Amino acid sequence: SAVISQKPSRDICQRGTSLTIQCQVDSQVTMMFWYRQQPGQSLTLIATANQGSEATYESGFVIDKFPISRPNLTFSTLTVSNMSPEDSSIYLCSGQTGPYEQYFGPGTRLTVT
Amino acid sequence: DQQVKQNSPSLSVQEGRISILNCDYTNSMFDYFLWYKKYPAEGPTFLISISSIKDKNEDGRFTVFLNKSAKHLSLHIVPSQPGDSAVYFCAASGSAGNNRKLIWGLGTSLAVNP
């Protein structure tokens, strides 16, 4: 398994600003992912964070809005850019150690006013 | 198109009894299934998984059953405890390339009453 930490745990931001969320894993993982969970919804995959190269984005998510970095095997950041109230959500980072199981951070609760 | 479906948004069970959470899937390429538990204000916690080559996997109080022909799996918790009260997510994955990503159900909120 892996222990994953995220910061900040929560933030309230103004429309038009950007927020960078950090994700740290306590051990090397093969893959890292970023998810969004909106109220009453399931987890939606934003992108796969690739070490040393551009992230792989899912349909409906673009790099200009959600730039992602992964400079090494244990750290990644997600930036939510030019925020609007529709971006209010919980953002989750996960790490995958084996072929399938993913371990999640505690999440970042973002409110955009 | 919801490829992984958890048709019961909520379930209420008495402490000590069995909790059965159900999950259906539509994609026959899925060959690995996982259950996660999520408490409020926390990330999902991996609970138990099952490969499509098996029809049952057991870990303590938790057992997952897989019926491939029906594209159905279920999580049994017995005996249920108040600390099991949480949202349970079913997730599925394929084994090749982009199919490795997890596809999630909408979750079932379990309440175990003392």
Short mmCIF file of C-alpha atoms in Angstrom, two decimals:
data_model
loop_
_atom_site.label_atom_id
_atom_site.label_comp_id
_atom_site.label_asym_id
_atom_site.label_seq_id
_atom_site.Cartn_x
_atom_site.Cartn_y
_atom_site.Cartn_z
CA SER A 1 0.00 0.00 0.00
CA ALA A 2 0.99 3.67 -0.01
CA VAL A 3 0.29 6.60 2.28
CA ILE A 4 -0.67 9.73 0.40
CA SER A 5 -0.87 13.25 1.73
CA GLN A 6 -2.39 16.29 0.10
CA LYS A 7 -2.29 19.96 0.81
CA PRO A 8 -4.11 22.15 1.29
CA SER A 9 -6.91 20.13 2.86
CA ARG A 10 -9.36 22.87 2.00
CA ASP A 11 -9.46 26.34 0.53
CA ILE A 12 -11.89 29.06 -0.36
CA CYS A 13 -10.86 30.94 -3.48
CA GLN A 14 -12.17 33.82 -5.51
CA ARG A 15 -13.39 33.47 -9.05
CA GLY A 16 -10.64 33.95 -11.63
CA THR A 17 -7.77 32.89 -9.39
CA SER A 18 -5.77 29.66 -9.47
CA LEU A 19 -4.98 27.06 -6.82
CA THR A 20 -2.21 24.48 -6.83
CA ILE A 21 -2.79 21.25 -4.92
CA GLN A 22 0.17 19.14 -3.87
CA CYS A 23 0.24 15.37 -3.53
CA GLN A 24 3.05 13.46 -1.81
CA VAL A 25 3.39 9.67 -1.66
CA ASP A 26 5.49 7.92 0.96
CA SER A 27 6.87 5.38 -1.49
CA GLN A 28 7.37 5.03 -5.21
CA VAL A 29 4.22 4.34 -7.14
CA THR A 30 3.84 3.26 -10.73
CA MET A 31 1.10 5.70 -11.57
CA MET A 32 -0.53 8.76 -10.03
CA PHE A 33 -3.99 10.05 -10.79
CA TRP A 34 -6.08 13.13 -10.12
CA TYR A 35 -9.82 12.87 -9.55
CA ARG A 36 -12.67 15.23 -8.87
CA GLN A 37 -15.71 14.40 -6.77
CA GLN A 38 -18.59 16.83 -6.99
CA PRO A 39 -21.36 16.78 -4.37
CA GLY A 40 -23.43 13.61 -4.56
CA GLN A 41 -21.40 12.30 -7.47
CA SER A 42 -18.91 9.55 -8.01
CA LEU A 43 -15.21 9.99 -8.64
CA THR A 44 -14.35 11.43 -12.03
CA LEU A 45 -10.85 10.91 -13.36
CA ILE A 46 -9.26 14.18 -14.49
CA ALA A 47 -5.91 12.88 -15.69
CA THR A 48 -3.06 10.45 -15.22
CA ALA A 49 0.06 12.21 -14.00
CA ASN A 50 3.05 10.88 -15.94
CA GLN A 51 6.51 11.20 -14.47
CA GLY A 52 8.68 13.46 -16.59
CA SER A 53 6.14 13.99 -19.36
CA GLU A 54 2.80 15.62 -20.02
CA ALA A 55 -0.21 14.27 -18.19
CA THR A 56 -2.84 12.21 -20.00
CA TYR A 57 -6.20 13.96 -19.74
CA GLU A 58 -9.64 12.43 -19.82
CA SER A 59 -12.38 13.67 -22.07
CA GLY A 60 -13.71 17.00 -20.87
CA PHE A 61 -10.52 18.04 -19.11
CA VAL A 62 -7.76 20.12 -20.69
CA ILE A 63 -4.23 21.05 -19.76
CA ASP A 64 -4.86 24.80 -19.84
CA LYS A 65 -7.51 24.45 -17.14
CA PHE A 66 -5.86 21.70 -15.07
CA PRO A 67 -2.09 21.77 -15.57
CA ILE A 68 -0.40 18.83 -13.83
CA SER A 69 3.21 18.22 -12.95
CA ARG A 70 4.96 15.08 -11.76
CA PRO A 71 8.66 15.79 -11.40
CA ASN A 72 9.44 12.48 -9.70
CA LEU A 73 7.86 9.19 -8.69
CA THR A 74 6.48 10.41 -5.36
CA PHE A 75 5.19 13.94 -5.97
CA SER A 76 2.60 15.60 -8.19
CA THR A 77 0.70 18.88 -8.37
CA LEU A 78 -2.64 19.81 -9.89
CA THR A 79 -3.48 23.43 -10.61
CA VAL A 80 -7.07 24.53 -11.02
CA SER A 81 -6.78 27.62 -13.20
CA ASN A 82 -9.06 30.61 -13.70
CA MET A 83 -11.54 29.16 -11.23
CA SER A 84 -15.29 29.51 -11.39
CA PRO A 85 -17.95 28.35 -8.90
CA GLU A 86 -18.44 25.23 -11.05
CA ASP A 87 -14.94 24.13 -10.01
CA SER A 88 -16.07 23.82 -6.39
CA SER A 89 -15.41 20.17 -5.63
CA ILE A 90 -13.24 17.72 -3.77
CA TYR A 91 -10.01 17.02 -5.60
CA LEU A 92 -8.33 13.68 -4.88
CA CYS A 93 -4.91 12.35 -5.68
CA SER A 94 -4.21 8.62 -5.88
CA GLY A 95 -1.19 6.40 -6.33
CA GLN A 96 -1.13 2.96 -7.86
CA THR A 97 1.39 0.46 -6.52
CA GLY A 98 0.28 -2.72 -8.28
CA PRO A 99 -1.62 -3.37 -11.46
CA TYR A 100 -4.96 -2.16 -10.18
CA GLU A 101 -5.22 -1.01 -6.58
CA GLN A 102 -5.11 2.73 -6.04
CA TYR A 103 -4.56 4.45 -2.71
CA PHE A 104 -6.01 7.86 -2.11
CA GLY A 105 -5.07 11.01 -0.32
CA PRO A 106 -7.55 12.70 2.02
CA GLY A 107 -8.66 15.13 -0.65
CA THR A 108 -8.74 18.91 -1.05
CA ARG A 109 -12.10 20.58 -0.57
CA LEU A 110 -12.23 23.61 -2.85
CA THR A 111 -14.91 26.28 -2.68
CA VAL A 112 -14.93 29.00 -5.32
CA THR A 113 -16.87 32.16 -4.55
CA ASP B 1 -23.16 5.91 -20.15
CA GLN B 2 -22.66 4.46 -16.69
CA GLN B 3 -20.51 1.36 -17.14
CA VAL B 4 -20.51 0.56 -13.43
CA LYS B 5 -23.84 0.82 -11.68
CA GLN B 6 -24.72 0.80 -8.03
CA ASN B 7 -28.47 0.99 -8.15
CA SER B 8 -29.07 1.40 -4.44
CA PRO B 9 -28.02 4.86 -3.28
CA SER B 10 -28.50 3.90 0.35
CA LEU B 11 -28.85 0.89 2.62
CA SER B 12 -29.73 0.61 6.30
CA VAL B 13 -28.83 -2.46 8.34
CA GLN B 14 -29.01 -3.46 11.99
CA GLU B 15 -25.75 -4.02 13.83
CA GLY B 16 -24.74 -7.68 13.75
CA ARG B 17 -26.70 -8.46 10.62
CA ILE B 18 -25.37 -8.92 7.10
CA SER B 19 -24.93 -5.96 4.72
CA ILE B 20 -25.10 -6.75 1.01
CA LEU B 21 -24.02 -4.08 -1.44
CA ASN B 22 -24.57 -4.71 -5.14
CA CYS B 23 -22.81 -3.59 -8.28
CA ASP B 24 -23.53 -4.25 -11.96
CA TYR B 25 -21.31 -3.56 -14.94
CA THR B 26 -21.83 -3.46 -18.66
CA ASN B 27 -18.35 -3.70 -20.17
CA SER B 28 -17.28 -7.31 -20.75
CA MET B 29 -13.64 -6.13 -20.99
CA PHE B 30 -13.55 -5.47 -17.26
CA ASP B 31 -11.59 -8.19 -15.53
CA TYR B 32 -10.75 -6.76 -12.11
CA PHE B 33 -13.11 -5.29 -9.57
CA LEU B 34 -12.51 -3.33 -6.40
CA TRP B 35 -14.52 -2.06 -3.47
CA TYR B 36 -13.64 1.13 -1.64
CA LYS B 37 -15.05 2.63 1.53
CA LYS B 38 -15.26 6.38 2.01
CA TYR B 39 -15.91 8.32 5.18
CA PRO B 40 -16.90 12.01 4.99
CA ALA B 41 -13.95 14.36 4.58
CA GLU B 42 -11.59 11.47 3.79
CA GLY B 43 -10.32 9.87 0.61
CA PRO B 44 -11.60 6.43 -0.46
CA THR B 45 -9.95 3.49 1.29
CA PHE B 46 -9.28 0.28 -0.61
CA LEU B 47 -11.26 -2.56 0.93
CA ILE B 48 -11.17 -5.72 -1.17
CA SER B 49 -10.83 -6.78 -4.79
CA ILE B 50 -11.51 -9.72 -7.05
CA SER B 51 -10.13 -10.92 -10.34
CA SER B 52 -12.46 -12.20 -13.01
CA ILE B 53 -10.86 -15.64 -12.79
CA LYS B 54 -12.39 -16.01 -9.33
CA ASP B 55 -15.96 -15.97 -8.12
CA LYS B 56 -15.26 -15.23 -4.46
CA ASN B 57 -12.70 -13.44 -2.37
CA GLU B 58 -12.82 -13.19 1.39
CA ASP B 59 -11.00 -10.96 3.86
CA GLY B 60 -12.21 -11.12 7.43
CA ARG B 61 -15.76 -9.79 7.63
CA PHE B 62 -15.74 -8.78 3.97
CA THR B 63 -16.51 -11.10 1.07
CA VAL B 64 -16.89 -10.16 -2.56
CA PHE B 65 -18.78 -12.40 -4.96
CA LEU B 66 -18.52 -12.14 -8.73
CA ASN B 67 -21.03 -13.52 -11.24
CA LYS B 68 -19.45 -12.94 -14.63
CA SER B 69 -22.34 -14.26 -16.67
CA ALA B 70 -24.68 -11.78 -14.98
CA LYS B 71 -22.03 -9.02 -14.90
CA HIS B 72 -22.79 -8.60 -11.23
CA LEU B 73 -20.78 -8.42 -8.07
CA SER B 74 -21.68 -7.98 -4.46
CA LEU B 75 -19.93 -7.10 -1.23
CA HIS B 76 -21.05 -8.89 1.91
CA ILE B 77 -20.19 -7.52 5.33
CA VAL B 78 -20.92 -9.82 8.22
CA PRO B 79 -21.42 -9.06 10.99
CA SER B 80 -22.06 -5.38 10.26
CA GLN B 81 -20.73 -2.87 12.78
CA PRO B 82 -21.61 0.81 13.31
CA GLY B 83 -18.08 1.72 12.17
CA ASP B 84 -18.91 0.27 8.77
CA SER B 85 -21.26 3.19 8.15
CA ALA B 86 -19.77 4.89 5.10
CA VAL B 87 -20.20 5.25 1.35
CA TYR B 88 -19.07 2.16 -0.57
CA PHE B 89 -17.86 2.48 -4.14
CA CYS B 90 -17.54 -0.30 -6.65
CA ALA B 91 -14.85 0.15 -9.32
CA ALA B 92 -13.83 -1.89 -12.34
CA SER B 93 -10.79 -2.09 -14.58
CA GLY B 94 -9.64 -3.83 -17.72
CA SER B 95 -6.22 -5.37 -18.09
CA ALA B 96 -4.89 -3.74 -21.21
CA GLY B 97 -3.55 -0.26 -21.90
CA ASN B 98 -6.04 2.49 -21.23
CA ASN B 99 -8.47 -0.03 -19.78
CA ARG B 100 -6.30 -0.12 -16.66
CA LYS B 101 -7.94 3.01 -15.30
CA LEU B 102 -10.68 2.53 -12.73
CA ILE B 103 -14.29 3.13 -13.67
CA TRP B 104 -16.39 4.01 -10.63
CA GLY B 105 -19.99 3.49 -9.58
CA LEU B 106 -21.97 6.24 -7.88
CA GLY B 107 -21.67 4.66 -4.47
CA THR B 108 -24.02 3.22 -1.86
CA SER B 109 -24.33 4.89 1.51
CA LEU B 110 -24.46 2.24 4.23
CA ALA B 111 -25.87 3.02 7.65
CA VAL B 112 -25.39 0.40 10.36
CA ASN B 113 -27.70 1.08 13.26
CA PRO B 114 -26.76 0.05 16.81
#
